Coordinates of C-alpha atoms in Angstrom, one line a residue:
Chain A
X1 CA -9.6 -19.7 -21.0
X2 CA -8.0 -17.4 -23.5
X3 CA -5.5 -18.8 -26.0
X4 CA -3.5 -16.9 -28.6
X5 CA -0.2 -15.4 -29.8
X6 CA 1.4 -12.7 -27.6
X7 CA 2.3 -9.2 -28.7
X8 CA 4.8 -7.7 -26.3
X9 CA 4.8 -4.0 -25.3
X10 CA 6.9 -2.1 -22.8
X11 CA 6.2 0.1 -19.8
X12 CA 3.8 3.1 -19.5
X13 CA 1.9 2.4 -22.8
X14 CA -0.6 5.2 -22.7
X15 CA -4.1 5.5 -24.2
X16 CA -2.9 8.0 -26.8
X17 CA -0.7 5.3 -28.2
X18 CA -3.5 2.7 -27.9
X19 CA -6.0 4.8 -29.8
X20 CA -4.7 8.3 -30.9
X21 CA -7.1 11.2 -30.5
X22 CA -7.2 11.7 -34.2
X23 CA -9.6 8.7 -34.4
X24 CA -11.8 9.8 -31.5
X25 CA -14.5 11.4 -33.6
X26 CA -16.3 8.1 -33.8
X27 CA -17.6 5.5 -31.3
X28 CA -17.8 2.8 -34.1
X29 CA -16.1 -0.2 -32.7
X30 CA -14.9 -1.5 -36.1
X31 CA -13.4 1.9 -37.0
X32 CA -11.6 2.1 -33.6
X33 CA -10.3 -1.5 -34.1
X34 CA -8.6 -0.5 -37.4
X35 CA -6.3 1.9 -35.4
X36 CA -5.7 -0.2 -32.3
X37 CA -2.2 0.4 -30.8
X38 CA -1.3 2.5 -33.9
X39 CA 1.2 4.8 -32.2
X40 CA 2.9 2.0 -30.3
X41 CA 3.1 -0.5 -33.2
X42 CA 1.8 0.9 -36.5
X43 CA 1.0 -2.5 -38.1
X44 CA -0.6 -4.0 -35.0
X45 CA -4.3 -3.9 -36.2
X46 CA -3.3 -5.8 -39.4
X47 CA -1.2 -8.4 -37.7
X48 CA -3.4 -9.2 -34.8
X49 CA -5.6 -12.3 -35.0
X50 CA -8.8 -13.1 -33.1
X51 CA -7.9 -14.5 -29.7
X52 CA -4.4 -13.0 -29.6
X53 CA -3.0 -11.6 -26.3
X54 CA -1.3 -8.3 -25.4
X55 CA 1.5 -8.6 -22.9
X56 CA 3.0 -5.4 -21.5
X57 CA 5.1 -3.9 -18.7
X58 CA 4.0 -1.7 -15.9
X59 CA 1.2 1.0 -15.9
X60 CA -0.4 -0.2 -19.1
X61 CA -3.2 2.2 -20.2
X62 CA -2.0 5.4 -18.5
X63 CA -3.1 8.8 -19.5
X64 CA -6.5 9.8 -21.0
X65 CA -9.6 8.1 -19.6
X66 CA -10.9 7.3 -23.2
X67 CA -12.8 4.1 -23.0
X68 CA -12.2 3.9 -26.7
X69 CA -8.8 2.4 -25.8
X70 CA -10.1 -0.9 -24.3
X71 CA -13.0 -0.8 -26.8
X72 CA -10.5 -0.8 -29.7
X73 CA -8.5 -3.6 -28.2
X74 CA -11.5 -5.7 -27.7
X75 CA -12.9 -5.0 -31.1
X76 CA -9.5 -5.8 -32.7
X77 CA -10.0 -9.3 -31.5
X78 CA -7.6 -9.3 -28.5
X79 CA -8.9 -11.8 -26.0
X80 CA -6.9 -10.7 -23.0
X81 CA -4.3 -8.1 -21.8
X82 CA -1.6 -9.2 -19.4
X83 CA 0.6 -6.6 -17.7
X84 CA 2.8 -6.1 -14.7
X85 CA 0.1 -3.7 -13.6
X86 CA -2.5 -1.3 -15.1
X87 CA -3.3 2.4 -14.8
X88 CA -6.4 2.8 -12.8
X89 CA -8.9 4.3 -15.2
X90 CA -8.0 1.8 -18.0
X91 CA -8.3 -1.0 -15.4
X92 CA -11.8 0.1 -14.4
X93 CA -12.8 0.6 -18.0
X94 CA -11.8 -3.0 -18.8
X95 CA -13.8 -4.4 -15.8
X96 CA -16.8 -2.2 -16.8
X97 CA -16.8 -3.3 -20.5
X98 CA -15.8 -6.9 -20.0
X99 CA -12.3 -6.9 -21.6
X100 CA -10.3 -9.6 -19.8
X101 CA -7.2 -8.2 -18.1
X102 CA -4.8 -9.9 -15.8
X103 CA -1.9 -8.7 -13.7
X104 CA 1.1 -11.0 -13.7
X105 CA 4.6 -9.5 -13.1
X106 CA 6.1 -13.0 -13.9
X107 CA 4.3 -13.2 -17.3
X108 CA 5.1 -9.5 -18.0
X109 CA 8.8 -10.2 -17.5
X110 CA 9.1 -13.5 -19.4
X111 CA 6.7 -13.4 -22.4
X112 CA 8.0 -12.5 -25.8
X113 CA 6.2 -11.5 -29.0
X114 CA 5.1 -14.6 -30.8
X115 CA 4.8 -16.9 -27.7
X116 CA 1.6 -18.9 -27.6
X117 CA -0.2 -18.3 -24.3
X118 CA -3.1 -19.8 -22.5
X119 CA -4.7 -17.7 -19.8
X120 CA -6.9 -19.5 -17.3
X121 CA -8.3 -16.9 -14.9
X122 CA -10.3 -19.5 -12.9
X123 CA -7.1 -21.3 -11.9
X124 CA -5.1 -18.1 -11.7
X125 CA -2.4 -19.2 -14.2
X126 CA -0.9 -18.1 -17.5
X127 CA 0.7 -21.0 -19.5
X128 CA 3.4 -20.1 -21.9
X129 CA 3.1 -23.1 -24.4
X130 CA 6.1 -21.9 -26.5
X131 CA 8.5 -21.7 -23.5
X132 CA 6.9 -24.3 -21.3
X133 CA 6.6 -21.9 -18.4
X134 CA 3.7 -21.1 -16.0
X135 CA 3.1 -17.7 -14.4
X136 CA 0.8 -16.8 -11.5
X137 CA -2.0 -14.2 -11.9
X138 CA -3.0 -11.8 -9.2
X139 CA -6.6 -12.6 -8.1
X140 CA -9.4 -10.0 -8.5
X141 CA -11.1 -8.8 -5.3
X142 CA -14.6 -10.2 -4.9
X143 CA -16.2 -6.8 -5.6
X144 CA -14.8 -6.8 -9.2
X145 CA -15.5 -10.5 -9.8
X146 CA -19.2 -9.6 -9.2
X147 CA -19.1 -7.0 -12.0
X148 CA -17.1 -9.3 -14.3
X149 CA -19.5 -12.2 -13.7
X150 CA -22.5 -10.0 -14.5
X151 CA -20.9 -9.2 -17.9
X152 CA -19.8 -5.6 -17.1
X153 CA -21.0 -2.6 -15.1
X154 CA -24.3 -1.9 -16.9
X155 CA -25.3 -5.5 -16.7
X156 CA -24.4 -5.6 -13.1
X157 CA -26.5 -2.5 -12.2
X158 CA -29.4 -3.9 -14.2
X159 CA -29.1 -7.1 -12.2
X160 CA -29.0 -5.4 -8.8
X161 CA -31.9 -3.0 -9.7
X162 CA -34.1 -6.0 -10.8
X163 CA -33.1 -7.7 -7.5
X164 CA -34.2 -4.6 -5.6
X165 CA -37.5 -4.6 -7.4
X166 CA -38.2 -8.2 -6.5
X167 CA -37.5 -7.3 -2.9
X168 CA -40.1 -4.5 -3.0
Chain B
X1 CA -6.7 6.0 13.7
X2 CA -7.6 9.3 12.0
X3 CA -8.8 9.8 8.5
X4 CA -7.4 11.7 5.5
X5 CA -9.5 14.4 3.8
X6 CA -10.0 12.0 0.9
X7 CA -11.2 9.2 3.2
X8 CA -13.6 11.6 5.0
X9 CA -15.2 12.8 1.8
X10 CA -15.6 9.3 0.5
X11 CA -17.1 8.1 3.8
X12 CA -19.6 10.9 3.8
X13 CA -20.9 9.8 0.4
X14 CA -21.6 6.2 1.5
X15 CA -24.0 4.5 3.9
X16 CA -21.1 3.1 5.8
X17 CA -19.9 3.9 9.3
X18 CA -16.2 3.6 8.5
X19 CA -14.0 3.0 5.5
X20 CA -10.4 2.0 5.0
X21 CA -8.0 2.2 2.1
X22 CA -8.3 -0.8 -0.2
X23 CA -12.0 -1.2 0.5
X24 CA -14.5 -1.1 -2.4
X25 CA -17.4 1.2 -2.0
X26 CA -20.5 2.4 -3.9
X27 CA -20.5 6.2 -3.4
X28 CA -23.1 8.9 -4.2
X29 CA -21.9 11.5 -6.7
X30 CA -22.6 15.2 -6.4
X31 CA -21.7 15.8 -10.0
X32 CA -20.8 13.7 -13.0
X33 CA -19.2 15.1 -16.2
X34 CA -18.7 14.1 -19.8
X35 CA -17.4 15.8 -22.9
X36 CA -17.8 15.4 -26.7
X37 CA -15.4 12.4 -26.9
X38 CA -16.5 10.5 -23.8
X39 CA -20.2 11.3 -23.4
X40 CA -21.3 9.8 -26.7
X41 CA -20.2 6.3 -25.5
X42 CA -21.8 7.0 -22.2
X43 CA -25.1 8.0 -23.9
X44 CA -25.0 4.8 -26.0
X45 CA -24.7 2.7 -22.8
X46 CA -27.3 4.8 -21.0
X47 CA -29.8 4.2 -23.8
X48 CA -29.0 0.5 -24.0
X49 CA -29.7 0.2 -20.3
X50 CA -33.3 1.0 -20.8
X51 CA -33.3 3.8 -18.2
X52 CA -36.2 6.2 -18.6
X53 CA -34.7 9.1 -16.8
X54 CA -31.4 10.4 -15.4
X55 CA -30.9 10.2 -11.6
X56 CA -30.8 14.0 -11.2
X57 CA -30.9 16.5 -14.1
X58 CA -29.0 19.1 -12.0
X59 CA -26.0 16.8 -11.2
X60 CA -24.8 16.1 -14.7
X61 CA -22.5 18.4 -16.7
X62 CA -22.0 17.9 -20.4
X63 CA -19.3 20.0 -22.0
X64 CA -18.5 19.8 -25.7
X65 CA -14.9 21.1 -25.5
X66 CA -12.4 18.6 -27.1
X67 CA -13.3 18.8 -30.8
X68 CA -15.6 21.9 -30.4
X69 CA -16.4 24.1 -32.1
X70 CA -16.8 21.0 -34.2
X71 CA -13.7 20.4 -36.2
X72 CA -15.3 18.0 -38.8
X73 CA -18.6 16.4 -39.6
X74 CA -18.0 13.3 -37.4
X75 CA -17.2 15.6 -34.4
X76 CA -20.2 17.7 -35.2
X77 CA -22.3 14.6 -34.9
X78 CA -20.7 13.7 -31.5
X79 CA -21.4 17.2 -30.2
X80 CA -25.0 17.0 -31.4
X81 CA -25.5 13.8 -29.4
X82 CA -24.7 15.8 -26.3
X83 CA -27.1 18.5 -27.3
X84 CA -29.9 16.1 -28.1
X85 CA -29.4 14.0 -24.9
X86 CA -29.4 17.2 -22.9
X87 CA -32.6 18.4 -24.5
X88 CA -34.3 15.0 -24.1
X89 CA -33.5 14.6 -20.4
X90 CA -33.5 18.4 -19.5
X91 CA -29.9 18.4 -18.4
X92 CA -29.3 21.6 -16.5
X93 CA -25.6 22.0 -17.0
X94 CA -25.2 21.5 -20.8
X95 CA -22.9 24.1 -22.3
X96 CA -23.3 24.9 -25.9
X97 CA -20.6 26.7 -27.9
X98 CA -20.8 30.3 -26.6
X99 CA -21.2 29.2 -23.0
X100 CA -18.7 26.4 -23.0
X101 CA -15.1 26.4 -22.1
X102 CA -12.5 23.8 -21.3
X103 CA -14.4 21.7 -18.8
X104 CA -12.0 21.7 -15.9
X105 CA -11.5 25.5 -16.1
X106 CA -15.3 26.1 -16.6
X107 CA -16.7 24.1 -13.7
X108 CA -14.8 25.7 -10.9
X109 CA -15.2 29.1 -12.5
X110 CA -19.0 28.9 -12.2
X111 CA -19.1 27.2 -8.9
X112 CA -20.2 23.7 -10.0
X113 CA -17.3 22.1 -8.1
X114 CA -17.3 22.9 -4.4
X115 CA -15.4 21.8 -1.3
X116 CA -16.5 18.4 0.0
X117 CA -18.2 17.3 -3.2
X118 CA -17.7 13.9 -4.8
X119 CA -17.2 14.5 -8.5
X120 CA -16.6 12.0 -11.3
X121 CA -15.9 12.8 -14.9
X122 CA -15.3 10.8 -18.0
X123 CA -12.1 12.7 -18.5
X124 CA -8.8 11.9 -16.8
X125 CA -8.2 15.5 -15.7
X126 CA -11.3 15.6 -13.6
X127 CA -8.9 15.4 -10.7
X128 CA -8.5 19.2 -11.1
X129 CA -11.3 20.0 -8.6
X130 CA -9.3 18.6 -5.7
X131 CA -7.8 22.0 -5.6
X132 CA -11.1 23.2 -4.0
X133 CA -11.1 20.4 -1.4
X134 CA -13.4 18.1 -3.4
X135 CA -12.8 14.4 -4.1
X136 CA -12.7 14.3 -7.8
X137 CA -11.6 11.6 -10.1
X138 CA -11.5 10.6 -13.8
X139 CA -13.5 7.5 -14.8
X140 CA -14.6 5.9 -18.1
X141 CA -17.7 6.4 -20.2
X142 CA -19.5 3.3 -18.8
X143 CA -18.9 4.7 -15.3
X144 CA -20.6 7.9 -16.5
X145 CA -23.5 6.0 -17.9
X146 CA -24.0 4.0 -14.7
X147 CA -23.8 7.2 -12.6
X148 CA -26.3 8.9 -14.8
X149 CA -28.7 6.0 -14.1
X150 CA -28.0 5.3 -10.4
X151 CA -26.2 8.5 -9.1
X152 CA -23.5 6.2 -7.8
X153 CA -20.0 5.1 -8.7
X154 CA -17.9 2.2 -7.5
X155 CA -14.5 3.2 -6.1
X156 CA -11.6 1.6 -4.3
X157 CA -10.7 3.8 -1.3
X158 CA -7.2 5.0 -2.1
X159 CA -4.2 5.2 0.1
X160 CA -2.8 8.7 0.4
X161 CA 0.6 10.2 -0.1
X162 CA 1.3 13.5 1.6
X163 CA 3.4 16.1 -0.3
X164 CA 4.7 18.9 1.9
X165 CA 6.0 22.0 0.1
X166 CA 8.1 24.4 2.1
X167 CA 9.9 27.7 1.3
X168 CA 9.2 30.7 -0.9
X169 CA 8.7 30.2 -4.6
X170 CA 11.4 31.4 -7.0
X171 CA 10.6 34.0 -9.6
X172 CA 8.9 32.5 -12.7
X173 CA 7.9 29.4 -10.8
X174 CA 4.3 28.4 -10.3
X175 CA 2.0 25.5 -9.6
X176 CA 3.0 23.9 -12.9
X177 CA 6.7 23.6 -11.8
X178 CA 5.7 22.2 -8.4
X179 CA 3.7 19.4 -10.0
X180 CA 6.3 18.7 -12.7
X181 CA 8.9 18.5 -9.9
X182 CA 6.7 16.1 -8.0
X183 CA 6.0 13.9 -11.1
X184 CA 9.7 14.0 -12.0
X185 CA 10.5 12.7 -8.5
X186 CA 7.9 9.9 -8.1
X187 CA 7.3 8.9 -11.8
X188 CA 4.2 8.5 -14.0
X189 CA 3.1 5.6 -11.8
X190 CA 4.5 7.0 -8.5
X191 CA 1.0 7.6 -7.1
X192 CA -0.9 4.9 -9.1
X193 CA -4.3 4.3 -7.5
X194 CA -3.5 6.8 -4.7
X195 CA -4.6 10.2 -3.4
X196 CA -2.0 12.9 -3.6
X197 CA -2.5 15.4 -0.8
X198 CA -0.7 18.7 -1.2
X199 CA 0.1 20.8 1.8
X200 CA 2.7 22.9 3.6
X201 CA 3.5 26.6 3.9
X202 CA 4.0 27.0 0.2
X203 CA 0.6 25.5 -0.7
X204 CA -1.1 27.6 2.0
X205 CA 0.1 30.7 0.2
X206 CA -0.4 29.4 -3.3
X207 CA -3.2 31.1 -5.4
X208 CA -6.2 28.9 -6.4
X209 CA -5.3 28.9 -10.1
X210 CA -1.9 27.4 -9.3
X211 CA -3.6 24.8 -7.0
X212 CA -5.9 23.9 -9.9
X213 CA -2.9 23.3 -12.1
X214 CA -1.3 21.1 -9.5
X215 CA -4.3 18.9 -8.9
X216 CA -5.0 18.8 -12.6
X217 CA -1.8 16.9 -13.2
X218 CA -2.1 14.4 -10.3
X219 CA -3.3 11.9 -13.0
X220 CA 0.1 12.2 -14.7
X221 CA 1.6 10.5 -11.6
X222 CA -1.1 7.8 -11.9
X223 CA -3.1 9.2 -9.0
X224 CA -6.8 8.7 -8.4
X225 CA -7.1 12.2 -7.1
X226 CA -5.1 15.3 -6.0
X227 CA -6.4 17.3 -3.1
X228 CA -5.7 20.4 -1.1
X229 CA -7.6 21.1 2.2
X230 CA -9.9 24.2 1.8
X231 CA -8.6 27.3 3.5
X232 CA -9.0 31.1 3.3
X233 CA -7.9 31.1 -0.4
X234 CA -10.5 28.5 -1.2
X235 CA -13.3 30.5 0.5
X236 CA -12.2 33.7 -1.1
X237 CA -12.2 32.0 -4.5
X238 CA -15.7 30.6 -4.0
X239 CA -17.1 33.9 -2.7
X240 CA -15.7 35.7 -5.7
X241 CA -17.8 33.6 -8.1
X242 CA -20.7 35.6 -9.6
X243 CA -24.0 33.9 -10.5
X244 CA -22.9 30.6 -9.0
X245 CA -24.4 27.6 -10.9
X246 CA -25.3 25.8 -7.7
X247 CA -26.1 27.1 -4.2
X248 CA -23.9 26.8 -1.1
X249 CA -20.2 27.0 -0.4
X250 CA -19.6 23.3 0.1
X251 CA -18.4 21.4 3.1
X252 CA -14.9 21.8 4.5
X253 CA -12.9 18.7 5.5
X254 CA -9.3 18.3 6.5
X255 CA -7.0 15.4 7.4
X256 CA -6.7 14.3 11.0
X257 CA -3.3 14.8 12.6
X258 CA -3.1 11.0 13.1
X259 CA -4.3 10.1 9.6
X260 CA -2.4 7.3 7.9
X261 CA -0.3 7.9 4.8
X262 CA 1.4 5.5 2.5
X263 CA 4.3 7.9 2.2
X264 CA 5.3 11.5 3.0
X265 CA 7.4 13.6 0.7
X266 CA 8.9 17.0 1.5
X267 CA 10.1 19.5 -1.1
X268 CA 12.1 22.7 -0.6
X269 CA 10.6 25.1 -3.1
X270 CA 13.7 27.4 -2.9
X271 CA 15.5 24.7 -4.9
X272 CA 12.9 24.5 -7.6
X273 CA 13.3 26.6 -10.8
X274 CA 11.2 26.7 -13.9
X275 CA 11.0 23.1 -15.3
X276 CA 10.2 21.4 -18.6
X277 CA 8.9 17.9 -19.1
X278 CA 10.7 16.5 -22.2
X279 CA 9.3 13.9 -24.6
X280 CA 7.6 11.5 -24.1
X281 CA 6.6 11.3 -20.5
X282 CA 5.5 14.0 -18.0
X283 CA 8.1 12.6 -15.6
X284 CA 11.0 13.3 -17.9
X285 CA 11.6 16.6 -16.2
X286 CA 14.7 18.9 -16.6
X287 CA 15.5 22.5 -15.6
X288 CA 14.9 25.0 -18.4
X289 CA 18.5 26.0 -18.4
X290 CA 19.6 22.5 -19.5
X291 CA 17.4 22.7 -22.7
X292 CA 18.5 26.0 -24.3
X293 CA 19.6 24.3 -27.5
X294 CA 16.2 22.8 -28.2
X295 CA 14.7 24.7 -31.2
X296 CA 10.9 24.8 -31.5
X297 CA 8.2 25.3 -34.2
X298 CA 5.2 26.0 -32.1
X299 CA 4.1 27.3 -28.7
X300 CA 0.7 26.5 -27.2
X301 CA -0.5 28.5 -24.2
X302 CA -3.9 27.2 -22.9
X303 CA -5.7 24.0 -21.7
X304 CA -7.3 22.8 -18.5
X305 CA -3.8 22.9 -17.0
X306 CA -2.6 26.5 -17.8
X307 CA -5.3 28.3 -19.8
X308 CA -6.6 30.5 -16.9
X309 CA -6.4 34.3 -16.6
X310 CA -3.4 34.3 -14.3
X311 CA -1.6 32.1 -16.9
X312 CA -2.4 34.5 -19.7
X313 CA -1.3 37.5 -17.6
X314 CA 2.1 35.9 -17.0
X315 CA 2.6 35.1 -20.7
X316 CA 1.5 38.6 -21.6
X317 CA 4.0 40.1 -19.2
X318 CA 6.8 38.4 -21.0
X319 CA 5.4 39.1 -24.5
X320 CA 4.4 42.7 -24.0
X321 CA 6.0 44.9 -26.7
X322 CA 8.0 42.0 -28.1
X323 CA 7.8 39.9 -31.3
X324 CA 7.9 36.1 -31.4
X325 CA 10.5 34.5 -33.6
X326 CA 9.2 34.5 -37.2
X327 CA 9.7 30.7 -37.5
X328 CA 7.4 30.0 -34.5
X329 CA 3.6 29.7 -34.4
X330 CA 2.2 31.0 -31.1
X331 CA -1.3 29.8 -30.3
X332 CA -3.0 31.2 -27.2
X333 CA -6.3 29.7 -26.1
X334 CA -8.1 31.1 -23.1
X335 CA -9.9 28.2 -21.4
X336 CA -13.3 29.8 -21.0
X337 CA -15.4 32.6 -22.4
X338 CA -15.0 34.6 -19.2
X339 CA -11.2 34.3 -19.4
X340 CA -11.5 35.3 -23.1
X341 CA -13.4 38.4 -22.2
X342 CA -11.1 39.3 -19.3
X343 CA -8.1 38.9 -21.5
X344 CA -9.6 41.3 -24.0
X345 CA -10.6 43.8 -21.3
X346 CA -7.1 43.7 -19.8
X347 CA -5.4 44.1 -23.2
X348 CA -3.8 40.7 -23.1
X349 CA -5.3 39.5 -26.4
X350 CA -3.8 42.5 -28.1
X351 CA -0.4 41.8 -26.6
X352 CA -0.5 38.2 -28.0
X353 CA -1.6 39.3 -31.5
X354 CA 0.8 42.2 -31.6
X355 CA 3.6 39.8 -30.7
X356 CA 2.7 37.7 -33.7
X357 CA 0.5 35.0 -32.1
X358 CA -3.1 33.9 -32.6
X359 CA -5.8 34.2 -29.9
X360 CA -8.5 31.6 -30.2
X361 CA -11.9 30.7 -28.9
X362 CA -11.9 28.2 -26.0
X363 CA -11.2 24.5 -26.9
X364 CA -9.0 21.6 -25.8
X365 CA -8.0 21.5 -29.4
X366 CA -4.2 21.1 -29.8
X367 CA -3.6 19.6 -26.3
X368 CA -4.7 16.2 -27.5
X369 CA -3.9 16.6 -31.2
X370 CA -7.5 17.4 -32.0
X371 CA -7.4 20.6 -34.0
X372 CA -6.3 24.2 -33.8
X373 CA -2.6 23.5 -33.9
X374 CA -1.6 20.0 -34.9
X375 CA 2.1 19.3 -35.3
X376 CA 3.6 18.1 -38.6
X377 CA 6.3 15.4 -39.0
X378 CA 9.3 16.1 -36.8
X379 CA 8.0 19.4 -35.4
X380 CA 8.6 20.4 -31.9
X381 CA 6.3 22.4 -29.5
X382 CA 6.6 23.9 -26.1
X383 CA 3.1 23.7 -24.5
X384 CA 1.5 24.6 -21.2
X385 CA -0.6 21.5 -21.5
X386 CA -0.4 18.3 -19.5
X387 CA 0.8 15.4 -21.7
X388 CA 3.8 14.9 -24.0
X389 CA 3.2 11.3 -25.1
X390 CA 4.3 10.1 -28.5
X391 CA 2.0 11.7 -31.1
X392 CA 0.0 13.6 -28.5
X393 CA -0.2 16.8 -30.4
X394 CA -0.1 15.4 -34.0
X395 CA 2.3 13.4 -36.0
X396 CA 3.9 10.5 -34.1
X397 CA 7.3 11.9 -35.0
X398 CA 6.5 15.3 -33.5
X399 CA 7.6 16.2 -29.9
X400 CA 6.0 18.1 -27.0
X401 CA 7.8 19.8 -24.2
X402 CA 5.6 20.8 -21.2
X403 CA 6.2 24.0 -19.3
X404 CA 4.6 26.9 -17.4
X405 CA 3.3 29.9 -19.3
X406 CA 6.3 32.1 -18.6
X407 CA 8.7 29.6 -20.1
X408 CA 6.4 29.0 -23.1
X409 CA 6.2 32.7 -23.8
X410 CA 9.9 33.2 -23.5
X411 CA 10.5 30.2 -25.8
X412 CA 8.2 31.7 -28.5
X413 CA 10.4 34.9 -28.5
X414 CA 13.6 32.9 -28.7
X415 CA 12.5 30.2 -31.1
X416 CA 14.0 27.7 -28.7
X417 CA 13.4 26.6 -25.1
X418 CA 14.2 29.7 -23.1
X419 CA 14.2 30.9 -19.5
X420 CA 12.0 34.0 -18.9
X421 CA 15.1 35.8 -17.6
X422 CA 16.6 35.7 -21.1
X423 CA 13.9 38.0 -22.5
X424 CA 12.8 40.3 -19.7

């Protein structure tokens, strides 16, 4: 369960806006967090509180493959990103690094900045506590749930390689 | 039901007997790629995994090209991590400054991307190699780390959209205009998660470098990959590569006649003129002629999209014997060392410098607002690159207009967006 205040963004938010290339000469998570969403909302990194939630329109995370984008969002304290849908490389990066993301066209349409949300992936629902509304979440395919449950891609391959070793 | 070329290549790289769109697969990779921005994160993950060796030292390519030659100390440290990792694990295809070029121009040029290959790269423009009939897609750094350990990548088999191009190309129109037209038509998410298959009589005659430009920008429509079935032009291109980095000529696949497509689009190329993508999305496409009052401060000719020798030849044709407008900065960046040398040999470098431009060593540099041509507040550029997002080339208030090399060169002369016909 993720609970926090929503920050609302529009359609086609790209990874250049999420973390501009001028900050890509580091892989330090705290440094990347300082500039999270900077070219979409300059003050975001200062306003965001641990647990807060990004809600956006369609095709969130389009453009460059930079994993620094979900890394900066996660390190800034954002607990979950909700969007109508996601660009594919950003989507797989989130699954791989363990940043919670959910697709919910209903939430994407209705949520406004400042709303308090509670995202319950297990029950497949987003609760908008401020507006007393509930939105459905698209369910992840089983294949992805396996990676998420393992705690990300690297943990998942470690798990399957140790399984194989046991078999041998 | 038949299979598309994308489905056939993916199937061949699994242990499965059949696959269908929407299915998740673990696929073997023939090559995985990283650069000085994405590989450091991958190297961190690789090292954390406890792996003692890479899956295959000949199937990893590391290219410091984005902030290289190193633009500052932090970037120098990132480049050094690629060099150190390559030394430690004896990575065959590491390209130090001097051998390196913009990755997606370099790999096809030396024959590291071949028909039928399955290639992943921690760079979104990895989709470029689809022009050679490979399945090639951009992934993240953790994907690269996992592939360096296991030699595999998880993928969702994409649905395909077929794009049929008919009719002769108009003068000053190239692959860039065809792909801008396509993105303008379907939008920046029009092919989200899907394969874009380009075909038709126009594509059959289209030179390889224009095909590379088209597949390069498939990601700007949200696609997983762009792909063109190998043909005579493909085999001629591969045969012409001297000192190929890996043996063989690849495996040729093509789509079955009864393959299933999500959608089929047809375009009449006789109706496509030179195009420009206006700020701040690659889908915001307008004809050049509608933008003649847009004044500019900078022109960039280069990148993985349009930094190849044919691009420089077109730009030089326009600029030969002319001067650019004194208020404009023209930055020409050949994408690889070979292109650089060819441009010198053919006298193109001299044409650019005589016209008032600069001619730089290969780098991605300005395309992503890295270095070698950052825009100041409120400045405007025409660029042959691939993205015009807010702040892409520098200050968030600056603007990027994307075009082909002929339009970019003509605009440098006029100091505003200009059609090549206006200056030739």
